[in-house]
Amino acid sequence: SDVLTLTEIQTLYNSGTPVTSPSTSGLVSRYDFTANTNDSQGSNNGTASGIKLGTGAYSFDGTNDKVATGDKFGFLTQTGSIAFWMKPTTFNDNDVLFDSCNASSGSNGVLCKVASASNLITFLIARGGSSSNLNYTFGSDPSGKWTHLAFTYDGTTAKIYENGLEVASGSV
């Protein structure tokens, strides 16, 4: 549950591949995006639902595909980081990129979703029925492009990073 530094996020981005966090002491999970949804760092294995498993990436069709991890990431409401690469073919309104323990239902967790009309991405932290969020609007439509996103939360301030650069920060 480490909060990655700017330098660590830039290292992840500059590597061009999903590598282990530069600081592995607090790393909770790592998904290698191979022929399964197993956690190569710990025991937070996911369950594939409708996705195409591949070598180095998962393919989602934008309908109801997901990797379910259950309630394994509740700690993210306190401190932590999430980082991943994405290459959407399209962005649809309310597409969910990450949702721990179904944060949208009012339980504790973290939700990252997009709003297609404005290229807006929302990072939401939900605690006991209340939530707060940090928004960021992409400078251009990210569809068809590889983009590295990272989200950090230190207990007070959330930050969004796009391709190794901090693009949004705020109290949540």
mmCIF file of C-alpha atoms in Angstrom:
data_model
loop_
_atom_site.group_PDB
_atom_site.id
_atom_site.type_symbol
_atom_site.label_atom_id
_atom_site.label_comp_id
_atom_site.label_asym_id
_atom_site.label_seq_id
_atom_site.Cartn_x
_atom_site.Cartn_y
_atom_site.Cartn_z
ATOM 1 C CA SER A 1 0.000 0.000 0.000
ATOM 2 C CA ASP A 2 2.874 2.373 -0.795
ATOM 3 C CA VAL A 3 2.139 5.781 -2.221
ATOM 4 C CA LEU A 4 4.412 5.918 -5.260
ATOM 5 C CA THR A 5 6.581 8.986 -5.753
ATOM 6 C CA LEU A 6 6.789 10.963 -8.991
ATOM 7 C CA THR A 7 10.183 9.358 -9.682
ATOM 8 C CA GLU A 8 8.756 5.847 -9.209
ATOM 9 C CA ILE A 9 5.800 6.612 -11.495
ATOM 10 C CA GLN A 10 8.154 7.993 -14.143
ATOM 11 C CA THR A 11 10.262 4.809 -13.859
ATOM 12 C CA LEU A 12 7.157 2.697 -14.470
ATOM 13 C CA TYR A 13 6.155 4.858 -17.447
ATOM 14 C CA ASN A 14 9.653 5.007 -18.959
ATOM 15 C CA SER A 15 10.030 1.220 -18.755
ATOM 16 C CA GLY A 16 7.304 0.898 -21.373
ATOM 17 C CA THR A 17 6.220 -2.400 -19.860
ATOM 18 C CA PRO A 18 4.346 -3.473 -16.740
ATOM 19 C CA VAL A 19 7.282 -3.919 -14.367
ATOM 20 C CA THR A 20 7.330 -4.458 -10.645
ATOM 21 C CA SER A 21 7.068 -1.230 -8.720
ATOM 22 C CA PRO A 22 10.476 0.306 -8.004
ATOM 23 C CA SER A 23 9.515 -0.065 -4.334
ATOM 24 C CA THR A 24 8.212 -3.601 -3.791
ATOM 25 C CA SER A 25 8.040 -3.564 0.006
ATOM 26 C CA GLY A 26 4.431 -2.374 0.014
ATOM 27 C CA LEU A 27 3.337 -3.923 -3.278
ATOM 28 C CA VAL A 28 0.048 -5.739 -2.665
ATOM 29 C CA SER A 29 -0.697 -7.153 -6.114
ATOM 30 C CA ARG A 30 0.855 -7.450 -9.547
ATOM 31 C CA TYR A 31 -0.922 -8.769 -12.606
ATOM 32 C CA ASP A 32 1.390 -9.851 -15.440
ATOM 33 C CA PHE A 33 -1.411 -9.910 -18.038
ATOM 34 C CA THR A 34 -0.495 -13.355 -19.281
ATOM 35 C CA ALA A 35 -2.725 -16.376 -19.856
ATOM 36 C CA ASN A 36 -4.420 -15.965 -16.468
ATOM 37 C CA THR A 37 -5.521 -13.349 -13.939
ATOM 38 C CA ASN A 38 -3.270 -14.567 -11.156
ATOM 39 C CA ASP A 39 -1.475 -12.171 -8.825
ATOM 40 C CA SER A 40 2.259 -12.819 -9.241
ATOM 41 C CA GLN A 41 3.091 -10.772 -6.118
ATOM 42 C CA GLY A 42 0.662 -12.232 -3.592
ATOM 43 C CA SER A 43 -2.608 -14.126 -3.373
ATOM 44 C CA ASN A 44 -5.099 -11.611 -4.787
ATOM 45 C CA ASN A 45 -5.943 -13.681 -7.851
ATOM 46 C CA GLY A 46 -8.666 -12.335 -10.091
ATOM 47 C CA THR A 47 -11.445 -14.100 -11.942
ATOM 48 C CA ALA A 48 -11.789 -13.400 -15.663
ATOM 49 C CA SER A 49 -15.285 -12.645 -16.924
ATOM 50 C CA GLY A 50 -15.657 -12.285 -20.688
ATOM 51 C CA ILE A 51 -12.139 -10.990 -21.342
ATOM 52 C CA LYS A 52 -9.634 -12.315 -23.835
ATOM 53 C CA LEU A 53 -6.447 -13.313 -22.050
ATOM 54 C CA GLY A 54 -3.214 -12.759 -23.923
ATOM 55 C CA THR A 55 0.490 -12.224 -23.600
ATOM 56 C CA GLY A 56 1.149 -8.872 -21.970
ATOM 57 C CA ALA A 57 -2.432 -7.555 -22.180
ATOM 58 C CA TYR A 58 -6.085 -8.356 -21.571
ATOM 59 C CA SER A 59 -8.717 -7.489 -24.159
ATOM 60 C CA PHE A 60 -12.110 -6.142 -23.053
ATOM 61 C CA ASP A 61 -15.011 -5.689 -25.480
ATOM 62 C CA GLY A 62 -16.539 -2.747 -23.616
ATOM 63 C CA THR A 63 -19.767 -4.481 -22.676
ATOM 64 C CA ASN A 64 -19.487 -6.375 -19.399
ATOM 65 C CA ASP A 65 -15.946 -7.736 -19.390
ATOM 66 C CA LYS A 66 -13.954 -7.517 -16.191
ATOM 67 C CA VAL A 67 -11.402 -9.032 -13.887
ATOM 68 C CA ALA A 68 -13.077 -9.464 -10.508
ATOM 69 C CA THR A 69 -10.819 -9.309 -7.462
ATOM 70 C CA GLY A 70 -13.467 -9.077 -4.769
ATOM 71 C CA ASP A 71 -12.881 -6.957 -1.672
ATOM 72 C CA LYS A 72 -9.086 -7.138 -1.720
ATOM 73 C CA PHE A 73 -8.239 -3.467 -2.197
ATOM 74 C CA GLY A 74 -10.202 -1.710 0.561
ATOM 75 C CA PHE A 75 -6.918 -0.337 1.907
ATOM 76 C CA LEU A 76 -6.910 2.077 -1.035
ATOM 77 C CA THR A 77 -9.398 4.240 0.860
ATOM 78 C CA GLN A 78 -6.534 4.992 3.295
ATOM 79 C CA THR A 79 -3.326 5.128 1.208
ATOM 80 C CA GLY A 80 -2.013 3.494 -1.918
ATOM 81 C CA SER A 81 -1.299 3.607 -5.623
ATOM 82 C CA ILE A 82 -2.725 2.051 -8.773
ATOM 83 C CA ALA A 83 -0.856 2.118 -12.079
ATOM 84 C CA PHE A 84 -1.679 0.540 -15.428
ATOM 85 C CA TRP A 85 -1.419 0.864 -19.202
ATOM 86 C CA MET A 86 -4.544 1.127 -21.340
ATOM 87 C CA LYS A 87 -5.345 1.389 -25.052
ATOM 88 C CA PRO A 88 -9.084 1.946 -25.444
ATOM 89 C CA THR A 89 -10.594 1.517 -28.892
ATOM 90 C CA THR A 90 -13.381 3.866 -27.810
ATOM 91 C CA PHE A 91 -14.422 5.601 -24.619
ATOM 92 C CA ASN A 92 -18.039 5.146 -23.622
ATOM 93 C CA ASP A 93 -19.779 7.186 -20.959
ATOM 94 C CA ASN A 94 -19.270 5.648 -17.493
ATOM 95 C CA ASP A 95 -16.801 2.969 -18.626
ATOM 96 C CA VAL A 96 -15.212 1.654 -15.438
ATOM 97 C CA LEU A 97 -11.422 1.209 -15.505
ATOM 98 C CA PHE A 98 -11.050 0.106 -11.890
ATOM 99 C CA ASP A 99 -13.598 -0.572 -9.157
ATOM 100 C CA SER A 100 -12.528 -2.108 -5.853
ATOM 101 C CA CYS A 101 -15.260 -3.702 -3.748
ATOM 102 C CA ASN A 102 -17.956 -2.059 -5.903
ATOM 103 C CA ALA A 103 -17.259 1.505 -4.741
ATOM 104 C CA SER A 104 -20.115 2.793 -6.885
ATOM 105 C CA SER A 105 -22.634 1.027 -4.624
ATOM 106 C CA GLY A 106 -21.768 3.103 -1.561
ATOM 107 C CA SER A 107 -19.396 0.645 0.104
ATOM 108 C CA ASN A 108 -15.737 1.376 0.873
ATOM 109 C CA GLY A 109 -13.458 1.342 -2.144
ATOM 110 C CA VAL A 110 -11.997 3.134 -5.101
ATOM 111 C CA LEU A 111 -13.539 3.732 -8.517
ATOM 112 C CA CYS A 112 -11.938 5.030 -11.695
ATOM 113 C CA LYS A 113 -14.289 5.722 -14.603
ATOM 114 C CA VAL A 114 -14.516 7.805 -17.749
ATOM 115 C CA ALA A 115 -17.066 10.139 -19.285
ATOM 116 C CA SER A 116 -16.738 9.953 -23.058
ATOM 117 C CA ALA A 117 -18.283 13.268 -24.047
ATOM 118 C CA SER A 118 -15.543 15.290 -22.368
ATOM 119 C CA ASN A 119 -12.630 12.797 -22.178
ATOM 120 C CA LEU A 120 -13.033 13.125 -18.421
ATOM 121 C CA ILE A 121 -11.594 10.565 -16.020
ATOM 122 C CA THR A 122 -12.807 10.412 -12.412
ATOM 123 C CA PHE A 123 -10.921 8.888 -9.475
ATOM 124 C CA LEU A 124 -13.442 8.382 -6.662
ATOM 125 C CA ILE A 125 -12.791 7.273 -3.078
ATOM 126 C CA ALA A 126 -15.839 5.954 -1.217
ATOM 127 C CA ARG A 127 -16.006 5.537 2.544
ATOM 128 C CA GLY A 128 -19.107 4.344 4.358
ATOM 129 C CA GLY A 129 -21.678 5.702 1.928
ATOM 130 C CA SER A 130 -19.992 9.046 1.228
ATOM 131 C CA SER A 131 -17.515 9.711 -1.530
ATOM 132 C CA SER A 132 -15.236 12.364 -2.955
ATOM 133 C CA ASN A 133 -13.446 12.460 -6.259
ATOM 134 C CA LEU A 134 -10.710 14.010 -8.356
ATOM 135 C CA ASN A 135 -11.371 14.682 -12.055
ATOM 136 C CA TYR A 136 -9.012 15.064 -14.994
ATOM 137 C CA THR A 137 -9.818 15.843 -18.624
ATOM 138 C CA PHE A 138 -7.476 14.332 -21.210
ATOM 139 C CA GLY A 139 -6.020 16.915 -23.577
ATOM 140 C CA SER A 140 -7.156 14.755 -26.507
ATOM 141 C CA ASP A 141 -9.198 11.597 -26.970
ATOM 142 C CA PRO A 142 -7.028 8.683 -25.722
ATOM 143 C CA SER A 143 -8.820 6.169 -27.957
ATOM 144 C CA GLY A 144 -6.407 4.070 -30.012
ATOM 145 C CA LYS A 145 -3.331 5.200 -28.047
ATOM 146 C CA TRP A 146 -1.350 3.490 -25.297
ATOM 147 C CA THR A 147 -1.620 5.624 -22.168
ATOM 148 C CA HIS A 148 -0.036 5.008 -18.770
ATOM 149 C CA LEU A 149 -2.245 6.088 -15.858
ATOM 150 C CA ALA A 150 -1.328 6.160 -12.186
ATOM 151 C CA PHE A 151 -3.409 7.201 -9.200
ATOM 152 C CA THR A 152 -1.999 7.839 -5.740
ATOM 153 C CA TYR A 153 -3.677 8.669 -2.464
ATOM 154 C CA ASP A 154 -1.745 9.529 0.715
ATOM 155 C CA GLY A 155 -4.762 9.755 3.029
ATOM 156 C CA THR A 156 -5.460 13.397 2.203
ATOM 157 C CA THR A 157 -4.395 14.206 -1.347
ATOM 158 C CA ALA A 158 -5.169 12.238 -4.502
ATOM 159 C CA LYS A 159 -3.036 12.629 -7.635
ATOM 160 C CA ILE A 160 -3.534 11.505 -11.210
ATOM 161 C CA TYR A 161 -0.567 10.916 -13.511
ATOM 162 C CA GLU A 162 -0.740 10.523 -17.289
ATOM 163 C CA ASN A 163 2.326 9.152 -19.084
ATOM 164 C CA GLY A 164 4.564 9.876 -16.100
ATOM 165 C CA LEU A 165 3.409 13.457 -15.546
ATOM 166 C CA GLU A 166 1.239 14.701 -12.684
ATOM 167 C CA VAL A 167 -1.884 16.100 -14.328
ATOM 168 C CA ALA A 168 -4.284 16.544 -11.396
ATOM 169 C CA SER A 169 -4.055 16.835 -7.623
ATOM 170 C CA GLY A 170 -6.554 17.611 -4.928
ATOM 171 C CA SER A 171 -7.860 16.916 -1.458
ATOM 172 C CA VAL A 172 -10.391 14.092 -1.342
#
